């Protein structure tokens, strides 16, 4: 059966979505206000197309996807009205446009979506749009790629292999990386690793006029602290006056993991005889015995998180009749809750109580 996809926004991340779509869909429509972006999509598709029919016994390389391009969303809307919904629609324009784009497509019957982070710039919009997708029986996946990558399974497998017990905390420290833009990925990774959503958040944030996407967008530095069930914690500190890449640490009772943003991961254990001599948790010691060093970015079968995500969304028709589903929505909301917590100077329980917080407030994040 012929599979179709829509891509709205073919910028730096949209191009990666397009490359994931090319081998998996028969028809792709690309919408972007930039003619350069549209020309790129057409030439990328041409370059990927098989040069000639494969010889007997060989399988074709590349893709023969047909591409159509448009400069306005109206043309995609008309396409859905005439031809029915795309198997999936990816929304990769700027953050403040995500919800209006999903709504406009949903109004004409588009059901399934991949949406770039942040899903929305207000908690109310995040809640409303997820409920609307669910009511329509659709599926929505936020491109929080670390959850689809090899990281969660890889880290938990190492913890199991070395009998580390439960992961107790995740910390991230670094320079100007923006709590909203990049912090959300680590918040989501922590949530997946803990296997539970956070129960409260405190935050102390500030923004300066340094967002490389646009000066109207915030770029948050400061700290966010999330509490999870069982006393587990996720904390992130970013400093806008430092240009140093972040470092991520994972803490178990007697072991520490250290990760670079590219997925390079080192697991270090404490010395067992030291632990046996002084078992109290307050008798801390350095975790220096390297138990594992390697890159955990790819899944066990060698896929990136985005490839794994598109393996799911390109097979949604096979799952027809399955329940409506939204993935990553709580993380989108929990990130926005930190901005409210900082502004209010209060610890907020999660999910936020809308009688305490103005969930309709829009934040200039993307
Ligand atoms: N998941 C990730 O790892 C990741 C990485 C980078 C960016 N992002 C997110 O993806 C989104 C896009 O970021 P980017 O870096 O690709 O930005 P970008 O500026 O490179 O690309 C945005 C694209 O959208 C197009 N566009 C703008 N308005 C449009 C409209 N009304 N209709 C159609 N197209 C329109 C622009 O012409 C541009 O090509 C942001 O929300 C960002 O936070 C996510």
Short mmCIF file of C-alpha atoms and ligand atoms in Angstrom, two decimals:
data_model
loop_
_atom_site.label_atom_id
_atom_site.label_comp_id
_atom_site.label_asym_id
_atom_site.label_seq_id
_atom_site.Cartn_x
_atom_site.Cartn_y
_atom_site.Cartn_z
CA UNK A 1 0.00 0.00 0.00
CA UNK A 2 1.27 3.44 -0.94
CA UNK A 3 2.46 5.49 2.03
CA UNK A 4 2.48 9.27 2.19
CA UNK A 5 4.03 11.81 4.54
CA UNK A 6 3.88 15.56 4.98
CA UNK A 7 6.78 17.67 6.25
CA UNK A 8 6.08 21.23 7.39
CA UNK A 9 9.33 23.13 7.92
CA UNK A 10 12.45 21.88 6.11
CA UNK A 11 15.13 23.74 8.08
CA UNK A 12 18.06 22.28 10.01
CA UNK A 13 16.06 19.55 11.76
CA UNK A 14 13.37 19.31 9.05
CA UNK A 15 16.08 18.17 6.62
CA UNK A 16 16.92 15.28 8.96
CA UNK A 17 13.24 14.32 9.11
CA UNK A 18 13.11 14.40 5.32
CA UNK A 19 16.13 12.08 5.05
CA UNK A 20 14.43 9.63 7.42
CA UNK A 21 11.19 9.83 5.41
CA UNK A 22 12.77 9.31 1.97
CA UNK A 23 13.33 5.54 2.16
CA UNK A 24 10.08 4.88 4.00
CA UNK A 25 7.32 6.74 2.16
CA UNK A 26 6.16 6.61 -1.46
CA UNK A 27 4.99 10.20 -1.59
CA UNK A 28 6.27 13.14 0.48
CA UNK A 29 4.88 16.65 0.43
CA UNK A 30 7.19 19.36 1.78
CA UNK A 31 5.90 22.75 2.91
CA UNK A 32 8.33 25.58 3.62
CA UNK A 33 8.17 29.33 3.07
CA UNK A 34 11.76 29.14 1.79
CA UNK A 35 12.19 28.22 -1.89
CA UNK A 36 15.77 27.20 -1.10
CA UNK A 37 14.56 24.62 1.41
CA UNK A 38 12.09 23.25 -1.16
CA UNK A 39 14.80 23.07 -3.85
CA UNK A 40 17.03 21.18 -1.41
CA UNK A 41 14.26 18.62 -0.79
CA UNK A 42 13.76 18.05 -4.51
CA UNK A 43 17.46 17.60 -5.21
CA UNK A 44 17.92 15.35 -2.18
CA UNK A 45 15.11 13.11 -3.44
CA UNK A 46 16.63 13.01 -6.91
CA UNK A 47 20.03 12.07 -5.53
CA UNK A 48 18.48 9.29 -3.47
CA UNK A 49 16.47 7.86 -6.37
CA UNK A 50 17.80 4.59 -7.82
CA UNK A 51 19.81 5.35 -10.98
CA UNK A 52 18.60 2.27 -12.79
CA UNK A 53 16.48 -0.79 -12.23
CA UNK A 54 18.38 -3.34 -10.11
CA UNK A 55 19.88 -6.36 -11.84
CA UNK A 56 18.16 -9.71 -11.34
CA UNK A 57 18.67 -10.95 -7.81
CA UNK A 58 19.72 -7.53 -6.50
CA UNK A 59 17.56 -5.19 -4.50
CA UNK A 60 17.15 -1.52 -5.35
CA UNK A 61 19.17 1.03 -3.44
CA UNK A 62 17.87 4.52 -2.79
CA UNK A 63 14.24 5.50 -3.02
CA UNK A 64 11.73 6.30 -5.69
CA UNK A 65 9.56 8.54 -3.50
CA UNK A 66 7.65 11.19 -5.41
CA UNK A 67 7.99 14.66 -3.95
CA UNK A 68 5.66 17.63 -4.11
CA UNK A 69 6.48 20.99 -2.62
CA UNK A 70 4.44 23.99 -1.46
CA UNK A 71 5.14 27.34 0.12
CA UNK A 72 1.96 27.51 2.16
CA UNK A 73 0.23 25.17 4.57
CA UNK A 74 -3.03 25.85 2.69
CA UNK A 75 -1.80 23.63 -0.13
CA UNK A 76 -1.20 20.76 2.28
CA UNK A 77 -4.64 21.33 3.78
CA UNK A 78 -6.20 21.19 0.31
CA UNK A 79 -4.26 17.97 -0.34
CA UNK A 80 -5.71 16.35 2.78
CA UNK A 81 -9.21 17.54 1.87
CA UNK A 82 -8.92 16.00 -1.61
CA UNK A 83 -6.87 12.86 -0.93
CA UNK A 84 -7.49 12.10 2.73
CA UNK A 85 -4.91 12.20 5.52
CA UNK A 86 -1.19 11.59 5.09
CA UNK A 87 0.00 8.49 6.94
CA UNK A 88 1.98 10.92 9.05
CA UNK A 89 2.53 14.67 9.17
CA UNK A 90 5.76 16.02 10.65
CA UNK A 91 5.71 19.53 12.09
CA UNK A 92 9.23 21.01 12.19
CA UNK A 93 8.68 24.75 11.83
CA UNK A 94 9.35 27.01 14.83
CA UNK A 95 7.95 26.22 18.28
CA UNK A 96 5.20 28.87 18.43
CA UNK A 97 3.80 27.57 15.09
CA UNK A 98 3.60 23.91 16.11
CA UNK A 99 0.14 23.90 17.69
CA UNK A 100 -1.56 26.16 15.06
CA UNK A 101 -0.08 23.91 12.34
CA UNK A 102 -1.34 20.70 13.98
CA UNK A 103 -4.78 22.26 14.56
CA UNK A 104 -5.15 23.41 10.96
CA UNK A 105 -4.26 19.96 9.66
CA UNK A 106 -6.39 18.18 12.21
CA UNK A 107 -9.41 20.28 11.27
CA UNK A 108 -9.40 18.64 7.83
CA UNK A 109 -8.86 15.09 9.11
CA UNK A 110 -5.08 14.59 9.52
CA UNK A 111 -4.69 12.05 12.33
CA UNK A 112 -1.06 11.12 12.93
CA UNK A 113 1.74 13.54 13.75
CA UNK A 114 5.43 13.76 14.54
CA UNK A 115 6.07 17.13 16.19
CA UNK A 116 9.35 18.79 16.98
CA UNK A 117 10.01 19.89 20.53
CA UNK A 118 8.72 21.96 22.13
CA UNK A 119 5.24 20.63 21.41
CA UNK A 120 3.81 23.99 22.40
CA UNK A 121 4.70 27.22 24.17
CA UNK A 122 1.93 26.98 26.76
CA UNK A 123 0.74 24.18 29.03
CA UNK A 124 -2.89 24.80 28.02
CA UNK A 125 -2.06 24.35 24.34
CA UNK A 126 -0.06 21.20 25.07
CA UNK A 127 -2.96 19.69 27.00
CA UNK A 128 -5.58 20.76 24.44
CA UNK A 129 -3.73 19.53 21.38
CA UNK A 130 -2.90 16.15 22.93
CA UNK A 131 -6.56 15.72 23.93
CA UNK A 132 -7.70 16.69 20.42
CA UNK A 133 -5.38 14.17 18.79
CA UNK A 134 -6.57 11.47 21.21
CA UNK A 135 -10.24 12.28 20.62
CA UNK A 136 -9.71 11.93 16.88
CA UNK A 137 -8.12 8.51 17.47
CA UNK A 138 -4.76 9.74 16.17
CA UNK A 139 -1.17 9.38 17.31
CA UNK A 140 1.35 12.09 18.13
CA UNK A 141 5.04 11.56 18.78
CA UNK A 142 7.28 14.40 19.97
CA UNK A 143 10.76 14.13 18.49
CA UNK A 144 12.50 13.68 21.85
CA UNK A 145 14.94 11.39 20.10
CA UNK A 146 16.95 10.21 23.06
CA UNK A 147 14.01 8.08 24.17
CA UNK A 148 14.09 6.23 20.82
CA UNK A 149 17.90 6.04 20.72
CA UNK A 150 20.11 3.37 22.26
CA UNK A 151 20.66 5.42 25.43
CA UNK A 152 17.82 4.31 27.73
CA UNK A 153 18.14 0.58 27.02
CA UNK A 154 21.96 0.80 26.90
CA UNK A 155 22.31 2.59 30.24
CA UNK A 156 19.78 0.33 31.98
CA UNK A 157 21.46 -2.78 30.55
CA UNK A 158 24.84 -1.68 31.97
CA UNK A 159 23.20 -1.01 35.35
CA UNK A 160 21.70 -4.51 35.32
CA UNK A 161 24.96 -6.13 34.18
CA UNK A 162 26.87 -4.64 37.13
CA UNK A 163 24.02 -5.02 39.66
CA UNK A 164 23.93 -1.31 40.37
CA UNK A 165 20.38 -1.25 41.75
CA UNK A 166 18.09 1.62 40.87
CA UNK A 167 19.29 4.80 39.20
CA UNK A 168 19.05 7.52 41.88
CA UNK A 169 19.77 10.73 40.01
CA UNK A 170 20.75 12.41 36.77
CA UNK A 171 22.62 15.73 36.65
CA UNK A 172 23.54 17.90 33.69
CA UNK A 173 25.95 20.85 33.88
CA UNK A 174 27.15 23.01 31.03
CA UNK A 175 27.39 26.38 29.34
CA UNK A 176 24.93 28.22 27.09
CA UNK A 177 22.77 25.27 26.02
CA UNK A 178 19.31 26.59 27.02
CA UNK A 179 17.15 24.73 29.49
CA UNK A 180 14.23 24.76 27.02
CA UNK A 181 16.10 23.94 23.81
CA UNK A 182 18.45 21.23 25.08
CA UNK A 183 17.48 20.69 28.72
CA UNK A 184 14.17 19.15 27.58
CA UNK A 185 16.05 16.23 25.96
CA UNK A 186 17.78 15.35 29.24
CA UNK A 187 14.58 15.81 31.25
CA UNK A 188 12.93 13.33 28.89
CA UNK A 189 15.85 10.90 29.12
CA UNK A 190 15.72 11.03 32.94
CA UNK A 191 11.95 10.43 32.86
CA UNK A 192 12.38 7.39 30.61
CA UNK A 193 15.26 6.02 32.74
CA UNK A 194 13.35 6.48 36.01
CA UNK A 195 10.28 4.93 34.40
CA UNK A 196 8.07 7.57 36.00
CA UNK A 197 7.03 11.18 35.56
CA UNK A 198 8.36 13.87 37.92
CA UNK A 199 6.20 14.83 40.88
CA UNK A 200 7.48 18.39 41.49
CA UNK A 201 9.82 21.06 40.15
CA UNK A 202 11.72 24.09 41.41
CA UNK A 203 13.64 26.41 39.12
CA UNK A 204 15.68 29.61 39.01
CA UNK A 205 15.97 30.76 35.42
CA UNK A 206 17.00 33.83 33.45
CA UNK A 207 17.18 34.57 29.74
CA UNK A 208 19.40 36.79 27.64
CA UNK A 209 19.09 37.96 24.07
CA UNK A 210 21.39 35.30 22.57
CA UNK A 211 19.09 32.78 20.86
CA UNK A 212 20.74 31.93 17.53
CA UNK A 213 17.35 31.09 15.95
CA UNK A 214 15.80 34.51 16.53
CA UNK A 215 16.23 37.38 18.96
CA UNK A 216 12.56 37.14 19.93
CA UNK A 217 13.16 33.68 21.38
CA UNK A 218 14.36 33.14 24.95
CA UNK A 219 17.55 31.25 25.85
CA UNK A 220 17.28 30.02 29.42
CA UNK A 221 20.18 29.64 31.84
CA UNK A 222 20.01 28.76 35.53
CA UNK A 223 18.85 25.61 37.26
CA UNK A 224 15.90 23.25 37.22
CA UNK A 225 15.35 20.53 39.82
CA UNK A 226 12.80 17.79 39.33
CA UNK A 227 11.79 15.29 42.02
CA UNK A 228 10.62 11.84 40.99
CA UNK A 229 8.89 9.10 42.99
CA UNK A 230 11.20 7.28 45.41
CA UNK A 231 13.38 10.35 46.11
CA UNK A 232 15.03 10.28 42.68
CA UNK A 233 16.13 13.55 41.14
CA UNK A 234 16.98 15.23 37.86
CA UNK A 235 18.89 18.55 37.99
CA UNK A 236 20.20 20.67 35.17
CA UNK A 237 22.42 23.78 35.39
CA UNK A 238 23.25 25.81 32.27
CA UNK A 239 25.36 29.00 32.27
CA UNK A 240 24.84 31.55 29.51
CA UNK A 241 28.27 33.10 30.04
CA UNK A 242 30.11 29.86 29.35
CA UNK A 243 30.62 28.25 25.95
CA UNK A 244 31.43 24.82 27.38
CA UNK A 245 29.47 21.75 26.22
CA UNK A 246 27.40 19.94 28.84
CA UNK A 247 28.41 16.90 30.84
CA UNK A 248 25.78 14.40 31.99
CA UNK A 249 26.13 12.22 35.08
CA UNK A 250 24.09 9.28 36.30
CA UNK A 251 24.27 8.22 39.97
CA UNK A 252 23.64 4.81 41.44
CA UNK A 253 24.27 3.86 45.11
CA UNK A 254 27.91 2.95 44.43
CA UNK A 255 28.53 3.85 40.81
CA UNK A 256 28.61 6.81 38.50
CA UNK A 257 28.02 7.10 34.75
CA UNK A 258 29.40 10.00 32.77
CA UNK A 259 28.08 10.82 29.31
CA UNK A 260 29.00 13.24 26.55
CA UNK A 261 26.23 14.63 24.32
CA UNK A 262 27.28 12.24 21.50
CA UNK A 263 26.47 9.21 23.66
CA UNK A 264 30.03 8.38 24.78
CA UNK A 265 29.41 6.76 28.14
CA UNK A 266 31.74 5.65 30.91
CA UNK A 267 30.58 3.63 33.90
CA UNK A 268 32.78 3.76 37.03
CA UNK A 269 32.32 1.73 40.20
CA UNK A 270 33.40 2.40 43.77
CA UNK A 271 35.94 0.11 45.40
CA UNK A 272 34.07 -2.87 46.96
CA UNK A 273 36.36 -3.31 49.99
CA UNK A 274 35.94 0.38 50.83
CA UNK A 275 32.16 -0.04 50.66
CA UNK A 276 32.35 -3.18 52.85
CA UNK A 277 34.44 -1.33 55.46
CA UNK A 278 32.26 1.78 55.53
CA UNK A 279 28.79 0.85 54.24
CA UNK A 280 26.93 4.02 55.31
CA UNK A 281 25.77 6.15 52.39
CA UNK A 282 27.33 9.19 54.02
CA UNK A 283 30.79 7.54 53.82
CA UNK A 284 31.18 8.53 50.20
CA UNK A 285 34.13 7.52 48.05
CA UNK A 286 35.24 8.19 44.50
CA UNK A 287 33.85 5.94 41.79
CA UNK A 288 37.06 5.27 39.84
CA UNK A 289 37.03 1.66 38.64
CA UNK A 290 36.07 1.85 34.98
CA UNK A 291 33.59 -0.95 34.28
CA UNK A 292 32.51 0.12 30.80
CA UNK A 293 33.50 2.70 28.22
CA UNK A 294 31.70 2.99 24.90
CA UNK A 295 29.14 4.79 22.81
CA UNK A 296 25.49 4.02 23.55
CA UNK A 297 23.87 6.36 21.00
CA UNK A 298 22.67 3.66 18.58
CA UNK A 299 20.09 1.02 19.38
CA UNK A 300 21.26 -2.59 19.77
CA UNK A 301 20.47 -3.15 16.06
CA UNK A 302 22.41 -0.03 15.02
CA UNK A 303 19.68 2.60 14.48
CA UNK A 304 19.64 6.25 15.53
CA UNK A 305 16.70 7.49 17.59
CA UNK A 306 15.21 9.26 14.57
CA UNK A 307 15.43 6.15 12.42
CA UNK A 308 13.78 4.15 15.20
CA UNK A 309 11.03 6.78 15.49
CA UNK A 310 10.35 6.69 11.74
CA UNK A 311 10.29 2.90 11.82
CA UNK A 312 7.35 3.31 14.19
CA UNK A 313 5.52 6.08 12.35
CA UNK A 314 5.96 4.57 8.88
CA UNK A 315 4.20 1.43 10.11
CA UNK A 316 1.24 3.12 11.75
CA UNK A 317 -1.18 1.83 9.12
CA UNK A 318 -0.32 -1.70 10.24
CA UNK A 319 -1.45 -0.65 13.71
CA UNK A 320 -4.80 0.69 12.50
CA UNK A 321 -7.49 0.20 15.05
CA UNK A 322 -4.96 0.44 17.89
CA UNK A 323 -5.58 2.98 20.61
CA UNK A 324 -4.89 6.68 20.21
CA UNK A 325 -1.47 7.49 21.58
CA UNK A 326 0.61 10.54 22.42
CA UNK A 327 4.27 10.15 23.37
CA UNK A 328 6.38 12.76 25.15
CA UNK A 329 3.49 15.07 26.09
CA UNK A 330 4.22 15.04 29.81
CA UNK A 331 7.82 16.07 29.20
CA UNK A 332 6.64 19.02 27.09
CA UNK A 333 4.37 20.10 29.92
CA UNK A 334 6.94 19.45 32.67
CA UNK A 335 9.48 21.67 30.89
CA UNK A 336 6.98 24.55 30.74
CA UNK A 337 6.18 23.96 34.42
CA UNK A 338 9.81 24.83 35.27
CA UNK A 339 9.39 28.24 33.60
CA UNK A 340 6.28 28.85 35.72
CA UNK A 341 8.04 27.64 38.89
CA UNK A 342 10.90 30.06 38.30
CA UNK A 343 8.59 32.99 37.60
CA UNK A 344 6.45 32.24 40.65
CA UNK A 345 9.42 31.43 42.92
CA UNK A 346 7.55 28.33 44.05
CA UNK A 347 7.87 24.56 44.08
CA UNK A 348 5.14 23.28 41.76
CA UNK A 349 3.63 19.83 42.02
CA UNK A 350 3.33 18.04 38.68
CA UNK A 351 1.28 17.89 36.61
CA UNK A 352 0.61 21.54 37.48
CA UNK A 353 -2.65 22.47 39.12
CA UNK A 354 -4.37 24.90 36.78
CA UNK A 355 -6.06 26.67 39.68
CA UNK A 356 -2.57 27.72 40.91
CA UNK A 357 -0.81 28.45 37.63
CA UNK A 358 -1.88 30.45 34.57
CA UNK A 359 -1.45 27.57 32.14
CA UNK A 360 -2.54 29.77 29.21
CA UNK A 361 0.64 31.85 29.48
CA UNK A 362 2.75 31.62 26.31
CA UNK A 363 6.55 31.44 26.58
CA UNK A 364 8.90 32.49 23.80
CA UNK A 365 10.63 29.14 23.40
CA UNK A 366 11.42 27.07 20.32
N1 LIG B 1 14.72 17.31 18.30
C1 LIG B 1 15.85 17.94 18.10
O1 LIG B 1 16.93 17.41 18.39
C2 LIG B 1 15.85 19.31 17.49
C3 LIG B 1 17.01 19.85 16.95
C4 LIG B 1 16.94 21.11 16.33
C5 LIG B 1 15.73 21.79 16.31
N2 LIG B 1 14.61 21.25 16.88
C6 LIG B 1 13.32 21.96 16.87
O2 LIG B 1 12.82 21.98 15.54
C7 LIG B 1 12.15 23.20 15.29
C8 LIG B 1 12.78 23.85 14.05
O3 LIG B 1 14.14 24.18 14.36
P1 LIG B 1 15.25 24.34 13.24
O4 LIG B 1 16.55 24.40 13.93
O5 LIG B 1 15.07 23.30 12.18
O6 LIG B 1 14.88 25.78 12.68
P2 LIG B 1 15.19 26.35 11.24
O7 LIG B 1 15.02 27.82 11.31
O8 LIG B 1 16.48 25.80 10.72
O9 LIG B 1 14.03 25.72 10.34
C9 LIG B 1 12.70 26.13 10.38
C10 LIG B 1 12.14 25.96 8.98
O10 LIG B 1 10.75 26.27 9.00
C11 LIG B 1 10.46 27.11 7.91
N3 LIG B 1 9.26 27.87 8.23
C12 LIG B 1 9.15 28.95 9.04
N4 LIG B 1 7.86 29.35 9.09
C13 LIG B 1 7.17 28.50 8.31
C14 LIG B 1 5.80 28.39 7.96
N5 LIG B 1 4.88 29.25 8.42
N6 LIG B 1 5.42 27.39 7.14
C15 LIG B 1 6.34 26.52 6.65
N7 LIG B 1 7.64 26.58 6.94
C16 LIG B 1 8.05 27.55 7.76
C17 LIG B 1 11.70 27.96 7.70
O11 LIG B 1 11.78 28.50 6.38
C18 LIG B 1 12.81 26.93 7.98
O12 LIG B 1 13.17 26.23 6.79
C19 LIG B 1 12.26 24.03 16.56
O13 LIG B 1 11.07 23.86 17.30
C20 LIG B 1 13.44 23.40 17.28
O14 LIG B 1 13.34 23.51 18.69
C21 LIG B 1 14.67 20.02 17.45
#
